[in-house]
CSV table of C-alpha atoms and ligand atoms in Angstrom, one decimal:
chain,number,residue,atom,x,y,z
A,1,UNK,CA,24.7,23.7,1.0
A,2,UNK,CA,25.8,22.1,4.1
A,3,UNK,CA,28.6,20.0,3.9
A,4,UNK,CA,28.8,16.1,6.0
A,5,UNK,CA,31.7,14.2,7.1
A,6,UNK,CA,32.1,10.8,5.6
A,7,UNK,CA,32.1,7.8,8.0
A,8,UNK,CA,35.2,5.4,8.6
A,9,UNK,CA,35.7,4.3,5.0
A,10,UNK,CA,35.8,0.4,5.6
A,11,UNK,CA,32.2,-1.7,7.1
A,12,UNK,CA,30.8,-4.5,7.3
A,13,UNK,CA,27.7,-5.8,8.3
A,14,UNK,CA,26.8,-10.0,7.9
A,15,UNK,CA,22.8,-8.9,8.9
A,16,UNK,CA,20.8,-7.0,6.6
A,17,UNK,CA,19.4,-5.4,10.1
A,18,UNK,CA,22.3,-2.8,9.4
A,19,UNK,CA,21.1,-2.1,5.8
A,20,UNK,CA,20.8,1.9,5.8
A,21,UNK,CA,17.5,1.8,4.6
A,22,UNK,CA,16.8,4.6,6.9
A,23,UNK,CA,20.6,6.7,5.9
A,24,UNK,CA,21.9,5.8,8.7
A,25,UNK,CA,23.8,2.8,9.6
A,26,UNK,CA,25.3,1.6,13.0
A,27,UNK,CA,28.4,3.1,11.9
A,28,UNK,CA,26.8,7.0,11.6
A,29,UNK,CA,26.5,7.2,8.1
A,30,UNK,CA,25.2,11.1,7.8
A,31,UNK,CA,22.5,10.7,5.0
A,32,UNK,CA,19.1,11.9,5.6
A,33,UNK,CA,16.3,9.2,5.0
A,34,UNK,CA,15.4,9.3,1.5
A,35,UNK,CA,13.2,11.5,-0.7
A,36,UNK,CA,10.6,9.4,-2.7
A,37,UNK,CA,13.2,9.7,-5.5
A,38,UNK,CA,15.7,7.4,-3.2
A,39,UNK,CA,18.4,9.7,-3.7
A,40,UNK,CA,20.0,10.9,-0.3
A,41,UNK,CA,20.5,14.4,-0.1
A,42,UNK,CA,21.5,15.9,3.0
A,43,UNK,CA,19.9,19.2,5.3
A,44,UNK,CA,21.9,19.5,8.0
A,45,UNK,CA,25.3,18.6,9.1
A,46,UNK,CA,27.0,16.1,11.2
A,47,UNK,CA,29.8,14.6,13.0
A,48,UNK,CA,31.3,11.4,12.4
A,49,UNK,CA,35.1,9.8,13.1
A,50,UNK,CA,36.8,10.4,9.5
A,51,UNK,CA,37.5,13.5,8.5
A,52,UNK,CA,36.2,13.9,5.1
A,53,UNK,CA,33.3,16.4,4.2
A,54,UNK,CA,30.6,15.9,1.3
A,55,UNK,CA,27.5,17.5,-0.3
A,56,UNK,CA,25.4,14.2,-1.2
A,57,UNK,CA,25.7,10.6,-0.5
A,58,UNK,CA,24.4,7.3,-2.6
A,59,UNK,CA,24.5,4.1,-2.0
A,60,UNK,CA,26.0,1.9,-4.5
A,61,UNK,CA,25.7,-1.8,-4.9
A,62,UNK,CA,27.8,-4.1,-6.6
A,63,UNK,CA,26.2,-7.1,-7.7
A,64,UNK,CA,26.8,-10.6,-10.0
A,65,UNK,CA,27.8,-14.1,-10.1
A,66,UNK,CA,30.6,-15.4,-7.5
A,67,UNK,CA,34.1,-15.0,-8.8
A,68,UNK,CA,33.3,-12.1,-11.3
A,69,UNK,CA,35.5,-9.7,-9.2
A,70,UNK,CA,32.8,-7.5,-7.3
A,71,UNK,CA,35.6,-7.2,-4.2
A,72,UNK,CA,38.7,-7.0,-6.9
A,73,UNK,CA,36.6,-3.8,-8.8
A,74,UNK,CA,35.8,-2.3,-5.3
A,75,UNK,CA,39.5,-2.6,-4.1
A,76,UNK,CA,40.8,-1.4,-7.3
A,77,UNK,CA,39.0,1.7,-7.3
A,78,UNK,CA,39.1,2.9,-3.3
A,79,UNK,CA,43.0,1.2,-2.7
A,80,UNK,CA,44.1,1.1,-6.0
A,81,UNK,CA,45.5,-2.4,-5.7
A,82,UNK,CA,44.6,-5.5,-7.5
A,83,UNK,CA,43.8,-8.6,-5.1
A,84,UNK,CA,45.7,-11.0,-6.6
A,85,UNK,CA,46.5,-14.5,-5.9
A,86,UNK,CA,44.1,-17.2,-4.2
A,87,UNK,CA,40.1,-16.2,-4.8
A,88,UNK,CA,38.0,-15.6,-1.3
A,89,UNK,CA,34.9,-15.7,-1.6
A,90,UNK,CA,32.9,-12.6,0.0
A,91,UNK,CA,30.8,-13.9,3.0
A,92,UNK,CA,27.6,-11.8,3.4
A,93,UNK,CA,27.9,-7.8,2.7
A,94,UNK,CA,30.7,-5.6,3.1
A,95,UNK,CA,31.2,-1.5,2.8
A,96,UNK,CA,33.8,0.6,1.7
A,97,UNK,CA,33.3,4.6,1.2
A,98,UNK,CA,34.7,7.2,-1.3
A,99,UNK,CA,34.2,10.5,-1.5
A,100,UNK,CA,34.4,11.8,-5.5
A,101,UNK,CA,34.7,15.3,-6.3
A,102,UNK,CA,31.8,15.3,-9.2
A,103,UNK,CA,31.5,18.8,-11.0
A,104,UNK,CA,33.1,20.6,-8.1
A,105,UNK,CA,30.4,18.6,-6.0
A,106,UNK,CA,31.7,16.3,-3.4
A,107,UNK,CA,29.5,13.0,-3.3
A,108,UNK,CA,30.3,10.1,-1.3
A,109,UNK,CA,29.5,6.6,-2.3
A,110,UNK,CA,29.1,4.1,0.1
A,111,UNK,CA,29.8,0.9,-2.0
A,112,UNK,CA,28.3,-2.4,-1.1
A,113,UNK,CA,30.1,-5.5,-2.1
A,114,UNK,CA,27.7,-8.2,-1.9
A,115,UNK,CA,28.3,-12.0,-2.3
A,116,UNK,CA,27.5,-14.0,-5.4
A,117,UNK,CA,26.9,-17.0,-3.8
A,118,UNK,CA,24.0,-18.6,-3.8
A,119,UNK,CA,23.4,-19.1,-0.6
A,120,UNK,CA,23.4,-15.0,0.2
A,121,UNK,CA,20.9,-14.0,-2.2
A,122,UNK,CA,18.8,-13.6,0.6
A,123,UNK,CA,21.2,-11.3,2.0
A,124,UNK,CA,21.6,-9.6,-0.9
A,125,UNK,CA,18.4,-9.1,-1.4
A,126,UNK,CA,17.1,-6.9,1.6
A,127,UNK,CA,19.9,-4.5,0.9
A,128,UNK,CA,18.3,-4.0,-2.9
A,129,UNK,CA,15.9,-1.2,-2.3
A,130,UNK,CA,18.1,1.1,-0.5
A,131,UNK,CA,20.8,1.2,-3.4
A,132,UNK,CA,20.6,4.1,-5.7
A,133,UNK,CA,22.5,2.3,-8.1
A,134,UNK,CA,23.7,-1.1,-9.3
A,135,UNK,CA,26.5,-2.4,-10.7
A,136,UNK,CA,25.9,-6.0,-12.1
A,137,UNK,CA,29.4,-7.9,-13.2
A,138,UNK,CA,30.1,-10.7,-15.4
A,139,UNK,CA,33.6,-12.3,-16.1
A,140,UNK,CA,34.1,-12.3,-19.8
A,141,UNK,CA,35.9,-15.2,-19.4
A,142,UNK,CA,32.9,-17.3,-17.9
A,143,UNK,CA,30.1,-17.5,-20.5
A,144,UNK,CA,27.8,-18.7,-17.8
A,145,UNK,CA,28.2,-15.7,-15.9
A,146,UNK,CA,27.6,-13.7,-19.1
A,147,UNK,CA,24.2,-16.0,-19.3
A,148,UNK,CA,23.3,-15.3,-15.7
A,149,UNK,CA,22.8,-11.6,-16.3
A,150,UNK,CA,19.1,-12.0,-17.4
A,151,UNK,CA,18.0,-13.7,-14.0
A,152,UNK,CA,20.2,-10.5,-12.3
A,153,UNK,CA,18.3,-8.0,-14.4
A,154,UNK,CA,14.9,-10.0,-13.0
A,155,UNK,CA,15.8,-9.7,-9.4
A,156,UNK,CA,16.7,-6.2,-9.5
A,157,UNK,CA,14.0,-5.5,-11.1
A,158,UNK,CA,11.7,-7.4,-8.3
A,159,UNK,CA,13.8,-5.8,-5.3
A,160,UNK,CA,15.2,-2.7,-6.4
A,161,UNK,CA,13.5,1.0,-6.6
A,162,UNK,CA,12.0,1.1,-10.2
A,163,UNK,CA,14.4,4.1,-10.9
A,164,UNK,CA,17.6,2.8,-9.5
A,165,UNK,CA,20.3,3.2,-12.1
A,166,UNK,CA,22.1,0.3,-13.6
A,167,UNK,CA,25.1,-0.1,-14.9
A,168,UNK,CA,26.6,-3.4,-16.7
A,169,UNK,CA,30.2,-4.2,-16.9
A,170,UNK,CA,32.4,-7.1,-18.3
A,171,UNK,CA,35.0,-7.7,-16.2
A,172,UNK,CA,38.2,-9.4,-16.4
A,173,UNK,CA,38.7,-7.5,-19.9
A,174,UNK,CA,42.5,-7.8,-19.6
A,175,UNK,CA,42.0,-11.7,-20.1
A,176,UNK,CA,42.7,-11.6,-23.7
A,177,UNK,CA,43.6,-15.3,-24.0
A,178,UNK,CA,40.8,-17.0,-21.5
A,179,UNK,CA,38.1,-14.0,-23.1
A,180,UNK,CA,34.8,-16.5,-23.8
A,181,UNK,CA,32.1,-13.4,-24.2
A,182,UNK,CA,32.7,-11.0,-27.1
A,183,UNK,CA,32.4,-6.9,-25.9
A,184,UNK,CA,29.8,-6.9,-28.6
A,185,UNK,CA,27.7,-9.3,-27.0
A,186,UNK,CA,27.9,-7.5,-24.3
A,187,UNK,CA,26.9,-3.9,-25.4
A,188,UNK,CA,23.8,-5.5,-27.7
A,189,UNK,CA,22.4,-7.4,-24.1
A,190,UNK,CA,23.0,-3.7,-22.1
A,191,UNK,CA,21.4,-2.4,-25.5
A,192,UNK,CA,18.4,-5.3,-24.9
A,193,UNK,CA,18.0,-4.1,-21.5
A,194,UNK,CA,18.2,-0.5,-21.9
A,195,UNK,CA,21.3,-0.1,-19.6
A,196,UNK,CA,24.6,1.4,-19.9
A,197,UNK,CA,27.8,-0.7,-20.4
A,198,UNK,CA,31.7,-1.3,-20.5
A,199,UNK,CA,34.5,-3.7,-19.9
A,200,UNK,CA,36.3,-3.4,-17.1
A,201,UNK,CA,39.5,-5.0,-15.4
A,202,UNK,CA,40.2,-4.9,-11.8
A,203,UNK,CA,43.4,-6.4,-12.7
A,204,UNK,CA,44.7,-3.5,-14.9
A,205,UNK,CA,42.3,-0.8,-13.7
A,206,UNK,CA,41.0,-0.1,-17.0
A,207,UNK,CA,37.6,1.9,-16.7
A,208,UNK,CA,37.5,1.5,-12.5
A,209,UNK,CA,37.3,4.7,-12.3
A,210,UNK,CA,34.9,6.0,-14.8
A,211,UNK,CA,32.9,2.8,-14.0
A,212,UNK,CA,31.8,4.8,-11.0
A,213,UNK,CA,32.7,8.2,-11.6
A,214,UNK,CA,30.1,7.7,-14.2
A,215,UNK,CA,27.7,6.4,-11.8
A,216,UNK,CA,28.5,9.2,-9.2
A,217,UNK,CA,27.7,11.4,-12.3
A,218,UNK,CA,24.4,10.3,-12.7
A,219,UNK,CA,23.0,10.7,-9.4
A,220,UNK,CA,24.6,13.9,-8.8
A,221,UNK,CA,22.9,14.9,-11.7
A,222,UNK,CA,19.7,13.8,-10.7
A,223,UNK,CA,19.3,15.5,-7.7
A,224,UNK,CA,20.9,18.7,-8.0
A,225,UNK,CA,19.8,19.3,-12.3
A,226,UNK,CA,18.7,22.8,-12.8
A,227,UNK,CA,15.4,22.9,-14.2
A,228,UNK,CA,16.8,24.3,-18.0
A,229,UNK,CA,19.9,21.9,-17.5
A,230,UNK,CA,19.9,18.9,-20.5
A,231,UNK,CA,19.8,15.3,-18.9
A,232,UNK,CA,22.9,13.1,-18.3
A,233,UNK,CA,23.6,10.8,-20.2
A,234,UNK,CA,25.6,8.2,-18.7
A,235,UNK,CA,25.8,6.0,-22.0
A,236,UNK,CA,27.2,9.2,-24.2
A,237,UNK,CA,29.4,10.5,-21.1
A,238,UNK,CA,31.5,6.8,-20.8
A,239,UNK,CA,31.6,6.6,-24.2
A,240,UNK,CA,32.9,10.7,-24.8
A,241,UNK,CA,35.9,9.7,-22.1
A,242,UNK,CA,36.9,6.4,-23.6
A,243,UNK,CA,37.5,8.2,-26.5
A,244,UNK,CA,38.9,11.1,-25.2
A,245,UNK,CA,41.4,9.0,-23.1
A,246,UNK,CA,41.6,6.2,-26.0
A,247,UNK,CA,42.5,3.7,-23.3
A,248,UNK,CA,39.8,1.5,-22.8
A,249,UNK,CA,39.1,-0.7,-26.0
A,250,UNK,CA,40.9,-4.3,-25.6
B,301,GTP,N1,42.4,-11.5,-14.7
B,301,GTP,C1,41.6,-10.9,-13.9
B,301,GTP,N2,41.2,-11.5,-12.7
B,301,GTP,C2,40.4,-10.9,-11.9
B,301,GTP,C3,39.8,-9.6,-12.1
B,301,GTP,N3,39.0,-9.3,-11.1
B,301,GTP,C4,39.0,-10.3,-10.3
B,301,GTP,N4,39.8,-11.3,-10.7
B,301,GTP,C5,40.1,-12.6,-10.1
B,301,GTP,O1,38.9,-13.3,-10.0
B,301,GTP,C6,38.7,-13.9,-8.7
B,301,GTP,C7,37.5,-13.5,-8.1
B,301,GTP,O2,37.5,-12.2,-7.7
B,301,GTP,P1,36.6,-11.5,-6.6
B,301,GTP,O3,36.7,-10.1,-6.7
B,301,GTP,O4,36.9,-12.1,-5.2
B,301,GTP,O5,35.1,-12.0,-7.0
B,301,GTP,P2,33.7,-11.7,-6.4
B,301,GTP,O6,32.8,-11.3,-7.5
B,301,GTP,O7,33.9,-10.7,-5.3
B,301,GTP,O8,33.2,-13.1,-5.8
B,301,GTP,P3,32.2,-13.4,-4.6
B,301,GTP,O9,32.7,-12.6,-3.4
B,301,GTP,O10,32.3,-14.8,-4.3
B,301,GTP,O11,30.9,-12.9,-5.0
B,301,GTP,C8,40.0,-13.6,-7.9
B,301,GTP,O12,40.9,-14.7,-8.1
B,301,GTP,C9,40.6,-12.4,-8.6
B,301,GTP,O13,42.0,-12.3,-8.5
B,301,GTP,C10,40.2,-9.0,-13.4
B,301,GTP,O14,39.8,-7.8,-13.7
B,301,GTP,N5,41.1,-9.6,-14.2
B,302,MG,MG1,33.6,-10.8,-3.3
């Protein structure tokens, strides 16, 4: 397999005119355009200005109400810092990249940290149908965010590929005092909806990093899965590692 660099880790883009619908971006993202199954897998090699190499690349979108903590999660997982202090509001779309050994694979995911506001969904929305997969947020200390999640699922389902993978999480789970939306409730709505699910906290980092190693996971699986090799199953997998790690109940 040949092996790509991975572009400057840090983008942004305010047009969706740089959406890498086609793999590549302004900023040389080396993916080859997309097979029908919109997973990027790429042929040939290339050269761009940082110096990490990788097998596979996937686009990964995180998406939900303003003030969930998209940007927090996304910091939390490629700087390993939490943002704390005054909130600001993403304007637009905004990219970071990470490059995850998966299974002796190395897959890069270029993360898009989209705005909640209202007044982006437009935005928001032509970047949809390049994402392999989704992460949609809610604050489990904001009920209406909880409620919001339904008219998420709709719009992903109306701009997204049909087998984009989706992933819920509750964030803010370290807010035990201000907590308004029970992890139950939130595991029988992923259940509803047929998508995996866990609580998160950008704040403490508890499940950043399987969040999207799980994700990662996934898509490797999908496009390199031997023929005789069972499925992934993202549900079973986070599940198996919060037990295994016995961390990430709150
Ligand atoms: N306690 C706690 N606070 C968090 C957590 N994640 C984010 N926050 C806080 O929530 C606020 C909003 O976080 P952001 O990451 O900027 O939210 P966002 O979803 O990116 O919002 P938009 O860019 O407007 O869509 C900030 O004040 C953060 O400090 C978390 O896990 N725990
Ligand atoms: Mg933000």
């Amino acid at each position: 397999m040949s092996r790509k660099k991975a572009v400057k880790s840090k983008g942004s883009s305010k047009s969706p005119k740089a959406s890498p619908s086609s793999g590549r971006t302004g900023k040389g993202l080396a993916a080859a355009a997309a097979p029908s199954s919109g997973l990027v897998y790429p042929s040939r090699p290339s050269i761009s200005n940082s110096g990490e190499f990788y097998d596979i690349a996937f686009k990964v979108m995180l998406v939900g109400d303003s003030g969930v903590g998209k940007t927090c999660l996304l910091v939390r997982f490629k700087d390993g810092a939490f943002l704390a202090g005054s909130f600001i509001s993403t304007v637009g779309i905004d990219f970071r990249n990470k490059v995850m050994t998966i299974d002796a694979v190395k897959v890069k995911l270029q993360i898009w940290d989209t705005a909640g506001q209202e007044r982006f969904r437009s935005v928001t929305h032509a970047y949809y149908r390049d994402a392999h997969a989704l992460l949609l947020l809610y604050d489990v200390t904001n009920k209406a965010s909880f409620d919001n999640i339904r008219a998420w699922l709709t719009e992903i389902h109306e701009y997204a590929q049909q087998d984009v993978v989706v992933m819920l999480l509750g964030n803010k789970a370290d807010s035990t005092h201000d907590r308004l939306v029970k992890r139950e409730e939130g595991e029988k709505l992923a259940k509803e909806f047929g998508v995996p699910f866990m609580e998160t906290s950008a704040k403490s980092g508890l499940n950043v990093e399987l969040a999207f190693t799980a994700v990662a996971k996934e898509l490797k699986h999908r496009t390199m899965k031997e023929p005789d090799e069972p499925k992934f199953q993202l549900q079973e997998y986070v599940d198996k590692e919060m037990r295994t790690v016995g961390c990430c109940r709150s």
